C-alpha positions as a LaTeX table, in Angstrom:
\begin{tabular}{lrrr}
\hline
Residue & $x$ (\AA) & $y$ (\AA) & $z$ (\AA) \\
\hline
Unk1 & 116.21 & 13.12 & 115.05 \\
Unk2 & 119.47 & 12.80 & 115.97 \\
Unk3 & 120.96 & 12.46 & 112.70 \\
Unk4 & 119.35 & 15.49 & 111.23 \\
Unk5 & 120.52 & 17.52 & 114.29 \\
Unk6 & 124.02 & 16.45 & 114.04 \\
Unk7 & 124.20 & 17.33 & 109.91 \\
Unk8 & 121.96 & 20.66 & 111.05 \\
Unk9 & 122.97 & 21.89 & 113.99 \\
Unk10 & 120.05 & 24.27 & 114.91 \\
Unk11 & 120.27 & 27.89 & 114.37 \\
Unk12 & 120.06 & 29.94 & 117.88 \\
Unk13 & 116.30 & 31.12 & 116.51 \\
Unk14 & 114.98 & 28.19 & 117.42 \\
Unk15 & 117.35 & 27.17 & 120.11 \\
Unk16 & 116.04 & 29.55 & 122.10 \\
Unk17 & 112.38 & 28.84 & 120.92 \\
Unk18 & 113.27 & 25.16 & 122.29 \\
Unk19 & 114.43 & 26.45 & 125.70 \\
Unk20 & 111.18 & 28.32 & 126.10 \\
Unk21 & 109.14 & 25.26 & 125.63 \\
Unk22 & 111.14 & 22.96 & 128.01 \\
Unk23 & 112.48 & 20.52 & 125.30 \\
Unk24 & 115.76 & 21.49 & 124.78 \\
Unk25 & 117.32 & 20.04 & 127.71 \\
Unk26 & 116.81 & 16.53 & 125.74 \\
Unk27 & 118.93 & 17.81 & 122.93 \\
Unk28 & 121.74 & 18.70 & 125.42 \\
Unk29 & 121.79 & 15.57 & 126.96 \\
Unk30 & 122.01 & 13.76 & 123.29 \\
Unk31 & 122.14 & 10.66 & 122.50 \\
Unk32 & 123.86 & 7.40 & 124.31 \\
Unk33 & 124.99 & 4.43 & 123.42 \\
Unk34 & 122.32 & 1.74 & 124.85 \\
Unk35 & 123.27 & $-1.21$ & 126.05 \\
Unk36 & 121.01 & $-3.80$ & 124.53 \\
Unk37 & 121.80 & $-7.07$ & 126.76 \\
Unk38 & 120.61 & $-4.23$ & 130.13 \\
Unk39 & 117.43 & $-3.03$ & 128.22 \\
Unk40 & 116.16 & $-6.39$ & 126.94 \\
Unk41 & 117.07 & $-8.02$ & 130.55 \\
Unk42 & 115.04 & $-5.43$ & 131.54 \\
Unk43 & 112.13 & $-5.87$ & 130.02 \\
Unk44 & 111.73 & $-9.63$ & 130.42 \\
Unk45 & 111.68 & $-8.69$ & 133.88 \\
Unk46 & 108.64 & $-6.07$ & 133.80 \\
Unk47 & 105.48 & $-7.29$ & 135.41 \\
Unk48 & 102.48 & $-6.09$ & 133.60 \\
Unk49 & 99.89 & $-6.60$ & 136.50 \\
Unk50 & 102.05 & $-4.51$ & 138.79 \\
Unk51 & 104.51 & $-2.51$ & 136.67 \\
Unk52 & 107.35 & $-3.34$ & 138.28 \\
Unk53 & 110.81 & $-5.11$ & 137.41 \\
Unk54 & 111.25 & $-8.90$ & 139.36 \\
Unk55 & 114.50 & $-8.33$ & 140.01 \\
Unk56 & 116.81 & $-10.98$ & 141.76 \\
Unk57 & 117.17 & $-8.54$ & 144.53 \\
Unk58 & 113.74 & $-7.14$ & 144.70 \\
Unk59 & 111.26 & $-5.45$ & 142.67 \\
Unk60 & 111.66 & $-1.69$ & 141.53 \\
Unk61 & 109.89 & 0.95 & 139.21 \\
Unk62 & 110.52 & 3.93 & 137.68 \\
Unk63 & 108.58 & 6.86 & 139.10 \\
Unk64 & 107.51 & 10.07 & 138.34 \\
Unk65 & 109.89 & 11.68 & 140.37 \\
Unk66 & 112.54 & 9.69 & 138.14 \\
Unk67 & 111.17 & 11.14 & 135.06 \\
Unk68 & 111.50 & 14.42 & 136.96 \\
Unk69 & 115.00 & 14.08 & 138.50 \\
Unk70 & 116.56 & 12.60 & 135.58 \\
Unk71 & 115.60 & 14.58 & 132.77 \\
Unk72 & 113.79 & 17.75 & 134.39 \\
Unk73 & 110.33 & 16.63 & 132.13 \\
Unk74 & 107.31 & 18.32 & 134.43 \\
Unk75 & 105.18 & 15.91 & 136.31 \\
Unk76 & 102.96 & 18.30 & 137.33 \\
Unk77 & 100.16 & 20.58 & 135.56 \\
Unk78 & 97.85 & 19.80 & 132.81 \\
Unk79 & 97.39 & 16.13 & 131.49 \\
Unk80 & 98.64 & 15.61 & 127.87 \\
Unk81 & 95.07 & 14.39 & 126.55 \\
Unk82 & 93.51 & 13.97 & 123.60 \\
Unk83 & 90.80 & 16.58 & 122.87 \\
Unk84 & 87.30 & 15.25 & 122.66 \\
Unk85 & 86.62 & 17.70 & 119.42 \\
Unk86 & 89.75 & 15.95 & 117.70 \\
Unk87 & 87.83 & 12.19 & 118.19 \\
Unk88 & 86.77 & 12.44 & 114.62 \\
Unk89 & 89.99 & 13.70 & 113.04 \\
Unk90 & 91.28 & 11.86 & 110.16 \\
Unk91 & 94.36 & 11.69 & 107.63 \\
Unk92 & 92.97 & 15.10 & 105.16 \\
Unk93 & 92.20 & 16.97 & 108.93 \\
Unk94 & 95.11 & 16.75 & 110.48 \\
Unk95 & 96.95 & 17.32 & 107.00 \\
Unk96 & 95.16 & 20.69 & 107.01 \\
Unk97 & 96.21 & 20.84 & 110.70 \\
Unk98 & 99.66 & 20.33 & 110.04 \\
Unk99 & 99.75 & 22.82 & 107.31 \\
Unk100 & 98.03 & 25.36 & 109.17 \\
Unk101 & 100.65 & 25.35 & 112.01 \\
Unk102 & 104.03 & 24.37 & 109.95 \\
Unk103 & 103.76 & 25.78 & 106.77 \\
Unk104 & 104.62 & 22.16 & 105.45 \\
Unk105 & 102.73 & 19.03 & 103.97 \\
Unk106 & 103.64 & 16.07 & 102.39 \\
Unk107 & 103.87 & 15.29 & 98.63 \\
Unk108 & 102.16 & 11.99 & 98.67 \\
Unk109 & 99.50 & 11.21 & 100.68 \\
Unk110 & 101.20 & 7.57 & 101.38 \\
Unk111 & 103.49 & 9.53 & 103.78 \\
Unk112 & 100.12 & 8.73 & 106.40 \\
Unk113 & 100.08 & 5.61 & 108.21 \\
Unk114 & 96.57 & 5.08 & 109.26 \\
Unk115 & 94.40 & 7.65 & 110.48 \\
Unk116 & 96.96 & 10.14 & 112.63 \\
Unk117 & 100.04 & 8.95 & 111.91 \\
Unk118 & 102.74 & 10.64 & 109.78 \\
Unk119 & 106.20 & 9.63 & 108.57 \\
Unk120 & 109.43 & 11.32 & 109.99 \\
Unk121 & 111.25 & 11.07 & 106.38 \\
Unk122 & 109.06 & 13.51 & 104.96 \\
Unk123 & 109.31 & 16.25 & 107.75 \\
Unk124 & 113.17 & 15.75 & 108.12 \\
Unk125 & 113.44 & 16.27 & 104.54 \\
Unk126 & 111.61 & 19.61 & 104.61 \\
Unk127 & 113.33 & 20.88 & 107.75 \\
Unk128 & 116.77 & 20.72 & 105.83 \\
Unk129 & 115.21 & 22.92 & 103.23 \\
Unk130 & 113.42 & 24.74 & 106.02 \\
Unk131 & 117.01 & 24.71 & 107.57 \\
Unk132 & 118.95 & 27.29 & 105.64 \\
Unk133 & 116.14 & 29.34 & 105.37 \\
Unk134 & 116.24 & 30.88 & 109.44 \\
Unk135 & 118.42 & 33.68 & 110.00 \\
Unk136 & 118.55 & 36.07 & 112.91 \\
Unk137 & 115.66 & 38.04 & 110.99 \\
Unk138 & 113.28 & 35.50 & 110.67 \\
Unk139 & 109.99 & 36.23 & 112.21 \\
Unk140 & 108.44 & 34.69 & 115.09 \\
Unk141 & 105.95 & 32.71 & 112.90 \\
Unk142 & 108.44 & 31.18 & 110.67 \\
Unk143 & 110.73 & 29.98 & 113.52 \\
Unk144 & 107.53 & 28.74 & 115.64 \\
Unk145 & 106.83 & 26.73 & 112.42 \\
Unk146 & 109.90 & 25.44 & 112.52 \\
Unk147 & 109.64 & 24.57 & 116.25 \\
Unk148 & 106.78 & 22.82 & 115.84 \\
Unk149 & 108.36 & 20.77 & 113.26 \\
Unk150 & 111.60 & 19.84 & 115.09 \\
Unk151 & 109.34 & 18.78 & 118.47 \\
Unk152 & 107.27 & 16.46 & 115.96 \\
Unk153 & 111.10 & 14.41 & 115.14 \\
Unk154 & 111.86 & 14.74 & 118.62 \\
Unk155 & 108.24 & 13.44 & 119.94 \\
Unk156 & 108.15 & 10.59 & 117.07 \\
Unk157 & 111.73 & 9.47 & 117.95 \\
Unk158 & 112.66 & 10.21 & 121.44 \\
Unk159 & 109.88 & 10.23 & 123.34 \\
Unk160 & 107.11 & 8.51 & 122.19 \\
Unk161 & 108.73 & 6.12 & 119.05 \\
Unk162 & 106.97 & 4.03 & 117.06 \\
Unk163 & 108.28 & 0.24 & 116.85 \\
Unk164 & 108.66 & 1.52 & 112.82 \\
Unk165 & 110.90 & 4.11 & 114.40 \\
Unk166 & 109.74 & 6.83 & 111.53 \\
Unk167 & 106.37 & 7.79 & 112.43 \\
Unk168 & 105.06 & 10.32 & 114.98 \\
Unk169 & 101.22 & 10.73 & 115.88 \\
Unk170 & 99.80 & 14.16 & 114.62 \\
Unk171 & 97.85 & 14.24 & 117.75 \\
Unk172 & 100.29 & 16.24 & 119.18 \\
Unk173 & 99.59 & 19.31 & 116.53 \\
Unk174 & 97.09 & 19.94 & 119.46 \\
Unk175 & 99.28 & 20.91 & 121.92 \\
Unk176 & 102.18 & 22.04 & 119.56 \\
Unk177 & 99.80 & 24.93 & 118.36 \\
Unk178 & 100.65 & 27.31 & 121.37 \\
Unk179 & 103.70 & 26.70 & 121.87 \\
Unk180 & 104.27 & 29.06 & 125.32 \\
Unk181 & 101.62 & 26.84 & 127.24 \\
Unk182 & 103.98 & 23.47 & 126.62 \\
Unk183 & 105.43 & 23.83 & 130.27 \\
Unk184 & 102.57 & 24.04 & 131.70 \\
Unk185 & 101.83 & 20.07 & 130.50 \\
Unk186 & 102.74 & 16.89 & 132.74 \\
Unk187 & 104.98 & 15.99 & 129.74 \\
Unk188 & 106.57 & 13.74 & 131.98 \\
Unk189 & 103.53 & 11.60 & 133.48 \\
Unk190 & 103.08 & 10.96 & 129.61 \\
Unk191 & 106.46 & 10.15 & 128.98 \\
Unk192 & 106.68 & 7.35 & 131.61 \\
Unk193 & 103.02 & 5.98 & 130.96 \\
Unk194 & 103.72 & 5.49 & 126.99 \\
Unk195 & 106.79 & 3.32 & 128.38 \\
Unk196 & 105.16 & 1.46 & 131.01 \\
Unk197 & 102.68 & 0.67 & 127.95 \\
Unk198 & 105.37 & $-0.44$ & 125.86 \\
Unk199 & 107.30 & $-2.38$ & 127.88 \\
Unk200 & 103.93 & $-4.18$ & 129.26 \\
Unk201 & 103.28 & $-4.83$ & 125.25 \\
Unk202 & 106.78 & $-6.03$ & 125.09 \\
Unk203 & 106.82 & $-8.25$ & 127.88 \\
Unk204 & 103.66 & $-10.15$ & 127.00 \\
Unk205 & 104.50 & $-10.67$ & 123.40 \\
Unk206 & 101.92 & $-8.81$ & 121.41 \\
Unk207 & 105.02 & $-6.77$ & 120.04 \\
Unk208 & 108.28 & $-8.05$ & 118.87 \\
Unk209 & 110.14 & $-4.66$ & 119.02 \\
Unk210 & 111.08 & $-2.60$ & 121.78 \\
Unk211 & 109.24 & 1.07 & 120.72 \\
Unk212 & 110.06 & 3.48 & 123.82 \\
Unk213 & 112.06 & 6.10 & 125.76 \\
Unk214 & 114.50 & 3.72 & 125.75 \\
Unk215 & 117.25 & 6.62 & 127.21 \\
Unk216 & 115.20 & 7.00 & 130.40 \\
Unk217 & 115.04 & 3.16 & 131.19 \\
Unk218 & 119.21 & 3.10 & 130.83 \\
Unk219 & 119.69 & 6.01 & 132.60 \\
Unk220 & 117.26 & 5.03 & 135.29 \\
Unk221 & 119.08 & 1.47 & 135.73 \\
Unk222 & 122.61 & 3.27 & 135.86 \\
Unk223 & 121.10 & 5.33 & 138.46 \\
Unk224 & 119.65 & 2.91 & 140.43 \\
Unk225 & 122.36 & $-0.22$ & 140.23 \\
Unk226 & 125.84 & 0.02 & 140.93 \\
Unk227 & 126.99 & $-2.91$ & 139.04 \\
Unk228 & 125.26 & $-1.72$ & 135.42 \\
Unk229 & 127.00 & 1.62 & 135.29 \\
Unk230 & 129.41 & 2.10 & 132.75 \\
Unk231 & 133.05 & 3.80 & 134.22 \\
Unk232 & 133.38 & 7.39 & 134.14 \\
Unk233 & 136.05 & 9.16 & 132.38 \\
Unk234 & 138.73 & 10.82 & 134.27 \\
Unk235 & 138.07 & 14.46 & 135.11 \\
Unk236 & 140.42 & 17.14 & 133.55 \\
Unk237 & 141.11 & 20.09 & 136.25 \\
Unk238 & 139.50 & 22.46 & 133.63 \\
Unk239 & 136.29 & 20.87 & 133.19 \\
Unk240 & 133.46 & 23.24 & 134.55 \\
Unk241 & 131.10 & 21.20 & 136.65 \\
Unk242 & 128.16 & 19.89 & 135.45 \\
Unk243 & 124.36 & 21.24 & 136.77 \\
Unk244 & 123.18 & 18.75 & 139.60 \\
Unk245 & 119.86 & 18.80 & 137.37 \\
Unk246 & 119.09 & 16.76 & 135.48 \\
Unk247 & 120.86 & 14.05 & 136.76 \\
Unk248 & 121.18 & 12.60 & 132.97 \\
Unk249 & 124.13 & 15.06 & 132.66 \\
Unk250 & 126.22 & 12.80 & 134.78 \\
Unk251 & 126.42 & 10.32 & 131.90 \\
Unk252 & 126.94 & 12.26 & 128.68 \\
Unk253 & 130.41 & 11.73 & 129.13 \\
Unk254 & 130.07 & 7.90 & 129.44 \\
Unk255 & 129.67 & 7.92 & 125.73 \\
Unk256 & 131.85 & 6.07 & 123.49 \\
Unk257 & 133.93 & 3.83 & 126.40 \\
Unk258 & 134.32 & 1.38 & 123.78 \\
Unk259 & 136.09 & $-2.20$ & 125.77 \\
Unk260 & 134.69 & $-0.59$ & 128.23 \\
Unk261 & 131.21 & $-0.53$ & 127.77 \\
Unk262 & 131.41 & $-4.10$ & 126.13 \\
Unk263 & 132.89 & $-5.40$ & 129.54 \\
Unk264 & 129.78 & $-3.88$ & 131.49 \\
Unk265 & 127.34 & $-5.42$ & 128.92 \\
Unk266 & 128.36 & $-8.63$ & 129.58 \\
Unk267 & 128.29 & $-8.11$ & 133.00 \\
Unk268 & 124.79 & $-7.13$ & 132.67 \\
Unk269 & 123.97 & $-10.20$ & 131.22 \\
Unk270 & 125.42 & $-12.47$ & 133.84 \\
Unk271 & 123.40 & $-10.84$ & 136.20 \\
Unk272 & 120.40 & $-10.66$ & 134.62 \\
Unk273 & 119.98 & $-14.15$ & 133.33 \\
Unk274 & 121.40 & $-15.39$ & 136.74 \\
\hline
\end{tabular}
């Protein structure tokens, strides 16, 4: 997603669109640099029976109200489930799904990956054709199309990744179809349980790759442990403060500290593997 947003930036259309749904603040926040040697200590610390990290200090999780604080995703409201009069979708129903509420479907039907499952490629590749397309005219449908299309890159690569790191589940065409009753979802209580998932499949072996919201487990450590943040760029006297919420702003700037950042990792791993 991130690469497509950088070479596209989005037009205001469906900035705006964005904002309305809640999503956007993810986009603002962009992307960070991880540190690897903090995430992988990390997980070989997770607990699967009790979801928590052994750590040589104590044990700690990341809660809901983390989710919340961190990147403002709602905790509360209606539980992003899987409709029971979906169970029998397959690969032809949620093609007709997806062209239904996009405008868009793939060439080859090799772009599905099982029975829900769709490759990114295909959907970036439209939305830079798509791309040129919105102007301030546009009407509503065409940029909610549009929308819908940018929250599938963003759902199958920030927020709920697959280990393949190119596929995103169609199941969320469901929810994507009205697009003003997103905010009213606990986006966030499914946000944190498709990581604890992940990292419990990561710690016990049955997956060799780490397939996750991998920004909210840095952030979250940085947050919570002194000795794992990164340093903070000096301040210019200019710079307009940053919104207390969410508290993810406070580390957009830590991007790109170079020696820095190298010195910290290495740090991290002395302490982790301690």
């Amino acid at each position: 997603m991130w690469d497509f947003i950088r070479a596209h930036p989005l037009h205001p259309c469906i900035v705006r669109r964005l904002q309305d749904t809640g999503f956007y603040r993810i986009i603002e926040i962009g992307q960070l640099q991880f540190d690897w040697a903090l995430i992988t200590g990390m997980i070989e610390r997770w607990q699967p029976e009790t979801h928590t990290f052994n750590l040589p200090i104590d044990v700690a999780t990341i809660t809901l109200e983390d989710v919340e604080v961190l990147f403002e995703l709602p905790v509360d409201g209606l539980p992003v489930a899987y409709p029971h009069a979906l169970r029998d979708y397959r690969g032809l129903h949620y093609l007709h799904m997806l062209q239904r509420l996009t405008g868009f479907q793939p060439a080859e039907e090799t772009a599905l990956s099982g029975a829900s499952h769709l490759q990114l490629t295909p959907i970036r590749q439209h939305l830079e054709v798509m791309d040129v397309e919105i102007t301030d005219d546009s009407l509503p449908e065409v940029i909610d199309r549009h929308t819908r299309l940018v929250l599938l890159l963003m759902f199958g690569g920030v927020f709920f990744p697959n280990t393949s790191g190119n596929l995103v589940s169609l199941r969320f065409l469901y929810h994507l179809e009205r697009l003003d009753d997103l905010p009213g979802y606990c986006w966030g209580a499914a946000v944190l349980g498709y990581l604890y998932r992940q990292m419990c499949r990561a710690s016990m072996g049955t997956q060799r790759d780490v397939a996750e919201f991998l920004l909210l487990l840095q952030v979250w450590a940085w947050e919570r442990f002194l000795q794992f943040q990164p340093p903070l760029p000096p301040i210019t006297p200019d710079a307009p403060p940053l919104p207390f919420l969410p508290l993810a702003w406070r580390w957009v700037d830590r991007r790109g500290y170079g020696s820095e950042f190298e010195a910290i990792c290495l740090k991290t791993r002395k302490y982790m593997y301690s």
